[in-house]
Amino acid sequence: MKNGNFWYAIATLVGTIVGVGIFGLPYAAWQAGFFISALYLFGLFFVFALLHLMFGEIILRTNDGHRLLGYVQIYLGDRAKKSVLFIAILGALGGMLIYILAGGEFLKIIFGDFLTDKWQGYLIFWAIMSAILVVGLKAIKESETIMLIFMAAVVIFMFVSGLPKIDVSNLFGFNPMNFFTPYGITMFALAGTVAIPAVRNILKGSEHQMKSAIIIGTAVPLLFYFLFMILVVGVSGNAVSEDAVSGLAAMLGGPIIYLCAVFGILLVATSYIVFGLYLKDTLVCDLKINKYLSVLFVLFIPIALVLLDLGSFAEIIGFLGGVFGGLESIYLVLVYKRAKKSGDRNPEYSLNIPSLLLNLLIMVFAFGVFYTLFFDGKV
């Protein structure tokens, strides 16, 4: 019988996976074609379900609990740890940059009559989040289950409300020139490895439930994403916007859009705080940087990146997913291969993955990094 912690573990994983990436998926689907993007979504779902299970097995094969950074040091050494640390810091900064861009757009939708410029939205969102980070709000994890229920209600309500306005012909476009556009955005949207250690902690004493929790927790976002893509692409057509919501405003309007914008604000706000606290702890604990300098770094570097105007919402998400998501995934596979041989604990489950498949995954991620850097990346 599944206990309450089992469902809380699932909610934690779902709440971690479903973030601002959901708003970039419809734009990618419109650019490349709905069915091409759906192919990426379902194909990469199986990849990330496997990656999450692999990380779960790594954790269960190791007596001491760590984040991915710690497992890289244990199984691959200090040099690899430094590389992953660099990737983690840049990835966290990139994530905070994305959340400011999305948060500003949602504020513009909610307070459009008062905000005359998108930069006002960016600065207001950043200022509020910075104040919360300074206070050190750490109750975010307690809201995961509530946020999950709210998210499910919003997506289902929007889908049912927008169903009569869906134009099925919008789903049959195809642009071969943008065939790879959904890759990085989908990678960004499905990644949830940072939550796997928390899943293990929640299920401590019931680790045999981890495999099921990881599979369900990775599958639930797939359903939300697919429904959201159908809704936005089907309703908006060529009016699909990079943040999805503003493009829907002209088609659906009214309280539905405000509800979605409020949901978006809550989603990016909680994620921004989690990323900010994670980055501060990384700087203090792993790089031994002074606490106050770390706080200043976390507060001001993200807004400085926004002011540099490095790219659009979709471009930056695609870059982060394709490059940093790909590099992190490569290291995870390498750690898994080593943990299989050198782990110091008998795991509650053990995957039987052919070495050929593991090497193929590394090659796919490496190709994604190369393509994003040299052919698809603007940042």
XYZ file of C-alpha atoms in Angstrom:
379
model
C 0.000 0.000 0.000
C 1.298 3.436 -0.970
C 1.707 5.838 1.931
C 1.288 9.611 1.939
C 5.000 10.133 1.422
C 4.778 8.298 -1.905
C 2.357 10.873 -3.298
C 4.311 13.728 -1.716
C 7.446 12.434 -3.466
C 5.573 12.424 -6.783
C 4.298 15.953 -6.168
C 7.838 17.133 -5.414
C 9.176 15.691 -8.677
C 6.257 17.020 -10.735
C 6.552 20.440 -9.101
C 10.249 20.546 -9.945
C 9.833 19.454 -13.570
C 6.887 21.677 -14.453
C 8.321 25.150 -14.636
C 8.653 27.969 -17.095
C 9.501 25.468 -19.840
C 5.786 24.723 -20.240
C 5.311 28.184 -21.735
C 8.002 27.673 -24.387
C 6.692 24.354 -25.718
C 3.755 25.723 -27.776
C 6.043 28.235 -29.520
C 8.451 25.444 -30.446
C 5.496 23.368 -31.680
C 4.294 26.178 -33.915
C 7.768 26.865 -35.278
C 8.588 23.255 -36.198
C 5.149 21.686 -36.440
C 2.907 20.294 -33.722
C 3.539 16.630 -34.474
C 7.310 17.128 -34.739
C 7.287 18.820 -31.340
C 5.057 16.072 -29.929
C 7.584 13.522 -31.210
C 10.348 15.352 -29.317
C 8.140 15.562 -26.219
C 7.330 11.844 -26.067
C 10.798 10.731 -27.199
C 12.618 12.881 -24.639
C 10.102 11.837 -21.985
C 11.422 8.281 -22.237
C 14.988 9.610 -22.172
C 14.389 11.663 -19.021
C 12.412 8.902 -17.340
C 15.507 6.755 -17.879
C 17.870 9.497 -16.663
C 15.787 10.073 -13.531
C 15.724 6.339 -12.807
C 19.483 6.156 -13.388
C 20.054 8.996 -10.926
C 17.776 7.256 -8.442
C 19.869 4.106 -8.749
C 23.092 6.124 -8.317
C 21.669 7.515 -5.057
C 20.599 4.066 -3.876
C 24.039 2.596 -4.696
C 25.810 5.190 -2.539
C 25.714 5.277 1.258
C 26.200 9.030 1.633
C 23.558 11.406 0.255
C 24.633 14.121 -2.195
C 23.506 16.285 -5.087
C 24.728 15.374 -8.570
C 27.847 17.460 -7.904
C 28.803 15.240 -4.976
C 28.288 12.025 -6.940
C 30.434 13.391 -9.768
C 33.256 13.989 -7.280
C 32.893 10.504 -5.770
C 32.814 8.564 -9.036
C 34.609 10.824 -11.544
C 37.020 12.877 -9.431
C 37.742 16.502 -8.535
C 38.441 17.685 -12.094
C 35.017 16.511 -13.274
C 33.452 18.109 -10.188
C 34.889 21.505 -11.138
C 33.432 21.201 -14.637
C 29.989 20.286 -13.313
C 30.174 23.080 -10.733
C 30.817 25.582 -13.543
C 27.885 24.141 -15.524
C 25.613 24.276 -12.466
C 26.396 27.934 -11.719
C 25.869 29.082 -15.304
C 22.731 26.954 -15.594
C 21.263 28.451 -12.414
C 22.002 31.984 -13.617
C 20.412 31.188 -16.957
C 17.354 29.814 -15.211
C 17.002 32.959 -13.101
C 17.351 35.070 -16.252
C 14.484 33.124 -17.857
C 12.300 33.520 -14.778
C 12.778 37.300 -14.792
C 11.813 37.463 -18.481
C 8.727 35.301 -17.937
C 7.761 37.019 -14.681
C 7.931 40.431 -16.336
C 5.714 39.298 -19.206
C 3.110 37.884 -16.818
C 3.104 41.094 -14.778
C 2.533 43.002 -18.024
C -0.529 40.828 -18.746
C -1.949 41.326 -15.239
C -1.125 45.035 -14.854
C -1.048 46.053 -18.506
C -2.709 49.421 -17.875
C -0.030 50.393 -15.357
C 3.095 48.962 -16.997
C 3.916 50.799 -20.189
C 7.137 48.938 -20.924
C 8.251 45.307 -20.573
C 11.415 46.431 -18.762
C 9.255 47.781 -15.943
C 7.821 44.290 -15.485
C 11.304 42.748 -15.442
C 12.578 45.206 -12.830
C 9.506 44.917 -10.591
C 9.616 41.119 -10.640
C 13.372 41.130 -9.945
C 13.018 43.623 -7.075
C 10.291 41.611 -5.347
C 12.157 38.320 -5.752
C 15.398 39.889 -4.526
C 13.682 41.128 -1.382
C 12.362 37.617 -0.703
C 15.816 36.111 -1.294
C 17.374 38.546 1.171
C 14.810 37.536 3.801
C 15.630 33.923 2.970
C 12.201 32.431 2.435
C 12.631 28.650 2.599
C 9.042 27.443 2.857
C 8.780 26.811 -0.869
C 8.895 23.007 -0.567
C 5.814 23.055 1.618
C 3.808 24.487 -1.297
C 4.671 21.796 -3.868
C 1.471 19.772 -3.430
C -0.745 22.885 -3.386
C 0.977 24.224 -6.504
C 0.534 20.870 -8.250
C -3.215 20.840 -7.555
C -3.529 24.476 -8.674
C -1.509 23.761 -11.832
C -3.665 20.757 -12.747
C -6.836 22.770 -12.175
C -5.609 25.703 -14.309
C -4.449 23.548 -17.228
C -7.637 21.458 -17.258
C -9.859 24.549 -16.903
C -8.042 26.316 -19.741
C -8.208 23.235 -21.947
C -11.941 22.718 -21.381
C -12.665 26.446 -21.850
C -10.569 26.685 -24.993
C -11.645 23.368 -26.533
C -14.473 24.883 -28.640
C -12.011 27.425 -30.110
C -9.356 24.929 -31.182
C -8.769 24.926 -34.926
C -7.484 21.435 -35.723
C -5.846 22.669 -38.934
C -3.353 24.601 -36.786
C -1.924 21.267 -35.647
C -0.877 20.138 -39.120
C 1.830 22.668 -39.972
C 5.423 21.610 -40.617
C 8.571 23.673 -41.146
C 11.649 21.480 -41.823
C 13.939 24.508 -41.385
C 12.996 24.554 -37.672
C 13.136 20.788 -37.165
C 15.606 21.034 -34.243
C 13.950 24.024 -32.533
C 11.940 21.915 -30.022
C 15.002 19.960 -28.836
C 16.548 22.375 -26.333
C 13.195 23.753 -25.151
C 11.875 20.235 -24.501
C 15.118 19.265 -22.726
C 14.677 22.282 -20.457
C 11.009 21.495 -19.815
C 11.476 17.815 -18.845
C 14.582 18.009 -16.655
C 13.972 17.076 -13.019
C 17.169 15.438 -11.807
C 17.633 18.033 -9.046
C 14.527 16.635 -7.328
C 15.610 12.981 -7.229
C 17.670 13.321 -3.999
C 14.606 14.918 -2.375
C 12.459 11.999 -3.569
C 14.853 9.600 -1.833
C 14.761 11.656 1.384
C 10.963 11.735 1.373
C 10.819 7.959 0.856
C 13.518 7.155 3.407
C 12.695 3.731 4.782
C 10.462 3.012 1.771
C 13.094 3.222 -0.964
C 11.452 0.314 -2.798
C 8.786 2.845 -3.883
C 11.317 5.134 -5.566
C 11.137 3.531 -8.988
C 7.347 3.894 -9.215
C 7.435 7.444 -7.822
C 10.048 8.520 -10.374
C 8.150 7.020 -13.312
C 4.824 8.574 -12.305
C 6.438 11.887 -11.354
C 8.071 12.134 -14.784
C 4.931 11.040 -16.665
C 2.469 13.520 -15.117
C 4.205 16.600 -16.624
C 4.032 14.903 -20.039
C 0.229 14.955 -19.849
C 0.115 18.626 -18.756
C 2.552 19.639 -21.492
C 0.710 17.778 -24.233
C -2.676 19.265 -23.308
C -1.168 22.750 -23.047
C 0.480 22.429 -26.470
C -2.791 21.330 -28.094
C -4.652 24.225 -26.478
C -2.210 27.013 -27.306
C -1.302 25.901 -30.849
C -4.878 24.925 -31.679
C -6.354 28.203 -30.443
C -3.617 30.728 -31.233
C -2.291 29.453 -34.579
C 0.128 31.980 -36.060
C -0.492 34.226 -33.037
C 1.413 31.804 -30.768
C 3.768 33.866 -28.602
C 7.050 32.802 -27.033
C 5.488 32.868 -23.569
C 2.263 31.176 -24.848
C -0.024 33.223 -22.569
C 0.105 36.633 -24.258
C -0.684 34.966 -27.589
C -3.774 33.361 -26.059
C -5.017 36.671 -24.645
C -6.501 37.886 -27.929
C -8.208 34.529 -28.533
C -9.602 33.662 -25.100
C -9.316 36.899 -23.130
C -11.116 37.501 -19.866
C -10.468 35.786 -16.546
C -8.909 32.685 -18.156
C -5.828 34.610 -19.266
C -5.512 36.414 -15.937
C -5.766 33.082 -14.146
C -3.038 31.628 -16.350
C -0.846 34.707 -15.807
C -1.280 34.477 -12.033
C -0.386 30.788 -12.206
C 2.660 31.687 -14.302
C 3.775 34.296 -11.757
C 3.510 31.799 -8.896
C 5.360 29.174 -10.929
C 8.297 31.366 -11.903
C 8.442 33.087 -8.497
C 8.849 29.820 -6.575
C 11.368 28.550 -9.130
C 13.351 31.805 -8.983
C 13.623 31.586 -5.213
C 14.647 27.907 -5.299
C 17.315 28.621 -7.939
C 18.557 31.672 -6.026
C 18.920 29.793 -2.741
C 20.562 26.862 -4.533
C 23.042 29.178 -6.251
C 23.865 31.006 -3.014
C 24.469 27.705 -1.191
C 26.661 26.475 -4.069
C 28.816 29.601 -3.954
C 29.176 29.481 -0.153
C 29.554 25.719 0.359
C 31.328 24.568 -2.791
C 33.374 27.628 -3.773
C 33.879 28.959 -0.210
C 32.892 32.473 -1.281
C 31.987 34.981 1.422
C 28.281 34.790 2.318
C 27.605 38.474 1.644
C 29.446 38.488 -1.682
C 27.476 35.387 -2.664
C 24.199 37.130 -1.879
C 25.222 40.170 -3.963
C 26.190 37.860 -6.837
C 22.834 36.054 -6.708
C 20.888 39.313 -6.502
C 22.530 41.382 -9.228
C 24.023 39.069 -11.876
C 20.617 37.811 -13.135
C 19.254 41.336 -13.723
C 22.558 42.322 -15.348
C 22.078 39.428 -17.783
C 18.562 40.675 -18.537
C 19.900 44.148 -19.311
C 22.442 42.617 -21.717
C 19.481 41.426 -23.842
C 21.127 38.084 -24.662
C 18.208 36.691 -26.627
C 14.504 35.993 -26.642
C 12.633 33.817 -24.148
C 12.554 30.772 -26.463
C 16.162 31.204 -27.626
C 17.524 31.256 -24.086
C 15.439 28.273 -22.963
C 16.583 26.323 -26.022
C 20.203 27.216 -25.316
C 20.003 26.251 -21.636
C 18.303 22.945 -22.381
C 20.470 22.006 -25.348
C 23.839 22.968 -23.853
C 23.663 22.840 -20.052
C 20.958 20.176 -19.950
C 22.947 18.086 -22.413
C 26.237 18.441 -20.533
C 24.601 17.595 -17.201
C 22.994 14.517 -18.774
C 26.341 13.327 -20.161
C 27.918 13.535 -16.711
C 24.948 11.726 -15.181
C 25.365 8.803 -17.602
C 29.115 8.678 -16.897
C 28.478 8.646 -13.136
C 25.899 5.893 -13.590
C 28.336 3.684 -15.491
C 30.929 4.089 -12.715
C 28.412 3.673 -9.858
C 27.285 0.348 -11.336
C 30.801 -0.955 -10.700
C 31.920 1.007 -7.639
C 28.793 1.680 -5.558
C 29.031 0.781 -1.865
C 25.359 -0.061 -1.251
C 22.893 -2.611 -2.628
C 20.113 -0.611 -4.367
C 16.386 -1.278 -4.001
C 16.161 -1.451 -7.791
C 18.712 -2.006 -10.540
C 18.236 -1.123 -14.202
C 19.538 -3.416 -16.907
C 20.635 -0.880 -19.533
C 22.884 -2.111 -22.348
C 26.212 -0.315 -22.574
C 25.430 0.421 -26.227
C 22.343 2.406 -25.209
C 24.294 4.385 -22.589
C 26.943 5.302 -25.171
C 24.202 6.225 -27.650
C 22.663 8.590 -25.084
C 26.028 10.285 -24.580
C 26.414 10.711 -28.349
C 22.901 12.181 -28.699
C 23.473 14.689 -25.896
C 26.910 15.596 -27.282
C 25.380 16.214 -30.716
C 22.691 18.372 -29.088
C 25.329 20.471 -27.313
C 27.345 20.856 -30.529
C 24.324 21.757 -32.670
C 22.948 24.249 -30.126
C 26.311 25.968 -29.721
C 27.258 26.282 -33.367
C 24.026 26.238 -35.355
C 21.114 27.131 -33.120
C 22.398 29.206 -30.205
C 22.249 32.978 -30.057
C 23.418 33.413 -26.447
